Amino acid sequence: MRLEPDTGDVAFRLRAREWLAENVPRERPPHEGRPSRDHATAWLARCHKAGWSGLAWPEAHGGQGLSPERLLIWYEEYVRARAPSALDCTFVALNHAGPTLIACGTEAQKSFHLPRILEGRSIWCQGFSEPGAGSDLASLRTFGRIEGDHLVVNGQKIWSSYADIADYQELLIRTEPGSRRHKGLSWVICDMNLPGITVRPIRNMAGVSHFAEVFYDNVRIPLSCVVGAVNDGWSVAMTTLAFERRTAAIALQLELSVKIEDVIALAGAVKGSATAERLADLRAEAAALRAMTYRTLLRPPATPFDGSLMRLVFAELAQRIHQAAIDILGPDALVNGPWTHDYLESYSETIAGGTAEIQRNIIAERILGLPREATG
Amino acid sequence: MRLEPDTGDVAFRLRAREWLAENVPRERPPHEGRPSRDHATAWLARCHKAGWSGLAWPEAHGGQGLSPERLLIWYEEYVRARAPSALDCTFVALNHAGPTLIACGTEAQKSFHLPRILEGRSIWCQGFSEPGAGSDLASLRTFGRIEGDHLVVNGQKIWSSYADIADYQELLIRTEPGSRRHKGLSWVICDMNLPGITVRPIRNMAGVSHFAEVFYDNVRIPLSCVVGAVNDGWSVAMTTLAFERRTAAIALQLELSVKIEDVIALAGAVKGSATAERLADLRAEAAALRAMTYRTLLRPPATPFDGSLMRLVFAELAQRIHQAAIDILGPDALVNGPWTHDYLESYSETIAGGTAEIQRNIIAERILGLPREATG
Amino acid sequence: MTFDLTLSEDQRQILDAAHAMLETNYPVERFRDGRAAAPGTALAEFGAFTLALPEEDGGAGFTIVEEALLHEAIGRHLAGPFSLASPLAVRMALMAGETGLAASIAAGRTAVCAGVDTAHGALLLEPKGAAHAVIVSDEGIRMTALDGIELVTETPMGHGQPLGRARLPSPGGTDERFPVLVPLASLLVSAQLLGVARGALELAVSYAGVREQFGRRIGSFQAIKHHCANMATGIEMLSAQRDMAAIALRDRRPDAAFQIAALARLAPRIAVLNARLCIQIHGGIGFSAEADAHLYLKHAHVLAALVPASDLLSLPAPLAPTGKE
Amino acid sequence: MTFDLTLSEDQRQILDAAHAMLETNYPVERFRDGRAAAPGTALAEFGAFTLALPEEDGGAGFTIVEEALLHEAIGRHLAGPFSLASPLAVRMALMAGETGLAASIAAGRTAVCAGVDTAHGALLLEPKGAAHAVIVSDEGIRMTALDGIELVTETPMGHGQPLGRARLPSPGGTDERFPVLVPLASLLVSAQLLGVARGALELAVSYAGVREQFGRRIGSFQAIKHHCANMATGIEMLSAQRDMAAIALRDRRPDAAFQIAALARLAPRIAVLNARLCIQIHGGIGFSAEADAHLYLKHAHVLAALVPASDLLSLPAPLAPTGKE
């Protein structure tokens, strides 16, 4: 067990710090729509030009192939410099679609899409959840009928972030008639400009529309857009699990260590006061979350489900840090300042990507081996 | 909605206060065994002599027939005077067995047992739980076979408080062969001196033995000891639910309002400190528990299951008040002083009489009407 | 019985009437179909702002116990903070001898908004059209005319109900701060928070009873059940304490300040927690602005800002022990 | 890789050996069959008290990282507080130049107990037979000879492990208080608390997997599952932070004090919570002294008392922001 930066690591950290200090945009990024896309793609293009795009991607595919320690160093400097949230409209492309294509895509798919993603020229959204299947992906019903060399897709997706400004969607649909659960699904690259697609943005409780519903009315997608084999979509969807520990989620986790410092500064709490004690607890937990982030990258997971531990700790800590900020602000929190906005956004942490309740079930059943629930 | 003591109420309060000031024993009662029995029965006998026994029992059965307001006044004065905990070895007789006999007993049963209970001459224990059926009474297996005019009982009970020093037990057993769930049970008065009964005290985590296991090896109980009809024991067990709101549990609930004052005095916390804020929260909750206690006595319940709300709030508040005391004591809490002892005892609050988890299920299903759980 | 916590026939009638009036004029759906800014006139016409005033002051002759029951219903319908400001404003106008103003507010002709002092000026909640503001501060409650006051519009939490910021004239002596109204303000705002907490539970329970996931209604999952049970216990504590505090204040009992302070300490926490759990139980749709869940949360925060400060630990406890150490 | 958080082959071996030794000499069942007061000799023979000392001081040449790993295992077996006091005592003896004493403690010939200063004298934990006590106080750690000290026996929490109270001589200057050992003491006691937390989880999970109620194994109920999941997340946080803090202290990194203080803040809370949940999951038997659940709780309280005070908020944070406001 060691955390011993060599001279290369130290130089890398300084280089990252200097570049970020000079290049991080000073303004708070727009929350939604075209302005948010323009801001995010401009920032990614700038990163790409300086060699900071696709950090965890293999060099063979245009990435930087950073080692785990360099990834940690980069993201630590990234959040300390208050660079734009990694969870912007480029997130899905860089951290999910790209790695999936690298793992399972054809040469044609890779050579077309990967450069566009890295340079911020194409934005992707996810098309997994459906209205009847929030956290239960196995019950997907959106269907793609094979007609010649096309899939004809009908159905509906929901909670598709940035679908209104995306160029492509990673679409998980049922393609085998009568199939059930995880079988008979396909993972498809869906061009969002195809006829028959309707996007309806959903305003969230923070007043921002980055989610959307997407409706598919006889949308014809060439079979060449299927990634991996037809009807083998579940295993394609699972391949990115291995990449998951190296995504920009690292930035979100480390960012809480910066956020808690901001709350501590905001509070200026007297030693021993209830607020000071509360903030000390949160500071300790943010430190532990950082330690967990290190562990995630620097030690093989004990089970494939360890991500649920991270997800749960992160989600609840993010909420509690923002709750503390709101309480400290008092009545001023009624004004929609950055803390208030982020507080409201933090409500999604225990919902999106599997609710906190589902993470607890996974931890109990898959990590601890408790008996599965009775199904009625 | 009114809480307007009339002159009779005021005089009653003063009389109670004066009597308690002169008569409450100054020493902390012994925790277990014969000394605890002797202490409890001496105190009850003294109460009885002065007309303070069987407060909620009908006058026709030797009780005081107190109105709800007088009960509240009495118990408020009782806890303020730091009178012995109502949850001593006389509790089951006064608050459960007695009321059950009044509701369902024969004249012979009543005339024999009720005076003994009121005067502290006989101690009762409960025989409901079994090793395989902690919170699940419907799965009882201890069996009483009818032989002539006797029941021949074989089986085992557990968590029977004070069984080692009790004269009688309220015993709920299966008497109809092959019966299931709530059917085929009988409610029986069991003389604890009968041959074939073995009592094994169970030491609890506070180091005290007031629980016991009871083993029945061909114990012959006269059929005349069955209360209500044979095989109708479940409905007998349910009759006391109506009495439940008027038991000495009132004292336990109100006592938390005294305990939190003691913790506040113990802490001497600086205003605004984390400890002060924590204690203010607990004080507010103790006030609310008192308000709930008033409501329970002075308003008909909305459902027969409202007791679970009280039980849950009480249990968790009792634990949190004791946890606060322990934290305030710091290392001195390692010494088994009264706070430490009571802290350890408080762990039973969310377990005994239906765990906190079961209370939450009852609240959700029976009060809120959420769908029953799938059973696997 | 000298003690009785059941609703009297009168109380039941006034509550039934209030619920009907609120359901008609302030259905929670109004936030979705653009009727969010329902005027205060329906409440005024109902007599909500003068319910507990004597008949000679134009009131209905009820007591603050009934008023506290009414404010739970008002809170449940997420009526704007004007509903809290107006009955306080009527009282302040009367106490200041301005009977004409009192009558005008009572009748809904003069609109009053609520506000709270902050380090950066007073924050006014839904100030549009209001002629006066009722301001809660650490020193007490006061009323200020808004005539000629410059109002800076602020974006409210989650783009909810409008907010304005204003530099208001500093209050004069104690008589302009009406400390006598502070306990009443605490009682009414806490009662509204109770209504919010109850509304959030009802919404959560009804959703959990129909929404299916993994082939089952989500309300059959223990985790959801236990969230709901926790919401219910909070409501039980808060509503019992509301009754205790309202009666103590009405009857000028010596423990009134204690009971009110305990109530005010519980109310914001329970309302925010229930709203949070309601969102969580709804899952994705709960995080959207399309379901109503988020409205309860924002409303809980608005009301929480209007709870006057109190120091519960400094007050004598009604059950302070008498006996041996 | 310059960064690596996997166990080295050496670390794995020492841990395997430690587990085997502890399982033989300190099985948790010993509390039930009367072997509770297992002597410290097995630990001494294992070299537990000198694991991280250089070989010239009679140590095994490992580092405090391995020592922290070992103390998790020790905590999991609920070894007495002597196991914490002894490695600190060896170091204090060496620092004071008393090499004979150090060797004697290291070999298990001289017994050392742990203790904590209180307002009513020092509280000594399992003092029987101990020649010296290692005392934790707000000012630091110190060692005191118990020769000639009068010990008043105190009844311990829940009639657990023996306790004594003593008036000890006041410590002299800083050099007698060994402030340099405070971070190490925090690390080791926190690691033991982690072991307690993990033992409580393992006990709870194994019980929940077999105990049946309502016709099902209780581990299939979501409420029980979620209790266990909460225990697991606490352990994950605590063990990750333990590694971070141990490495920082070993390598004298500038953030060592911060990492240790964060660890010490988390450890008692998580250990007590896990023990509490373990009792709750056991139901009635968990509240009895017959199951092991309560042992974890009492042990957590004992260790929590031995965590040196620290002020996390006063320390600079390693991820303090560098960028724009």
mmCIF file of C-alpha atoms in Angstrom, chain B residues 334, chain D residues 30-31 74-81 83 126 157 161 192-193 195-196 271-272 275 293-306:
data_model
loop_
_atom_site.group_PDB
_atom_site.id
_atom_site.type_symbol
_atom_site.label_atom_id
_atom_site.label_comp_id
_atom_site.label_asym_id
_atom_site.label_seq_id
_atom_site.Cartn_x
_atom_site.Cartn_y
_atom_site.Cartn_z
ATOM 1 C CA LEU B 334 -17.907 3.118 31.162
ATOM 2 C CA ARG D 30 -14.311 -16.905 24.925
ATOM 3 C CA PHE D 31 -16.591 -14.377 26.601
ATOM 4 C CA ILE D 74 -7.373 -7.382 16.935
ATOM 5 C CA GLY D 75 -10.489 -5.226 17.238
ATOM 6 C CA ARG D 76 -12.534 -7.800 15.379
ATOM 7 C CA HIS D 77 -11.646 -10.309 18.082
ATOM 8 C CA LEU D 78 -12.505 -7.866 20.831
ATOM 9 C CA ALA D 79 -9.089 -8.203 22.424
ATOM 10 C CA GLY D 80 -8.819 -6.121 25.582
ATOM 11 C CA PRO D 81 -7.527 -2.551 25.610
ATOM 12 C CA SER D 83 -3.623 -4.725 23.092
ATOM 13 C CA GLU D 126 -8.918 -4.325 32.936
ATOM 14 C CA MET D 157 -20.896 -1.047 31.842
ATOM 15 C CA GLN D 161 -14.728 -6.264 31.608
ATOM 16 C CA GLN D 192 -9.659 -1.531 16.362
ATOM 17 C CA LEU D 193 -13.024 0.231 16.152
ATOM 18 C CA GLY D 195 -12.583 -4.290 13.497
ATOM 19 C CA VAL D 196 -15.458 -4.055 15.955
ATOM 20 C CA ALA D 271 -18.534 1.243 15.460
ATOM 21 C CA VAL D 272 -21.280 2.130 17.944
ATOM 22 C CA ALA D 275 -23.029 -2.613 17.154
ATOM 23 C CA ALA D 293 -24.057 -8.847 19.867
ATOM 24 C CA HIS D 294 -23.824 -6.799 23.062
ATOM 25 C CA LEU D 295 -20.091 -7.479 23.363
ATOM 26 C CA TYR D 296 -19.440 -5.423 20.250
ATOM 27 C CA LEU D 297 -21.388 -2.523 21.659
ATOM 28 C CA LYS D 298 -19.572 -2.484 24.983
ATOM 29 C CA HIS D 299 -16.235 -2.899 23.294
ATOM 30 C CA ALA D 300 -17.039 -0.023 20.956
ATOM 31 C CA HIS D 301 -17.765 2.188 23.956
ATOM 32 C CA VAL D 302 -14.548 1.173 25.693
ATOM 33 C CA LEU D 303 -12.465 1.930 22.614
ATOM 34 C CA ALA D 304 -14.344 5.147 21.908
ATOM 35 C CA ALA D 305 -13.260 6.400 25.319
ATOM 36 C CA LEU D 306 -9.654 5.839 24.285
#
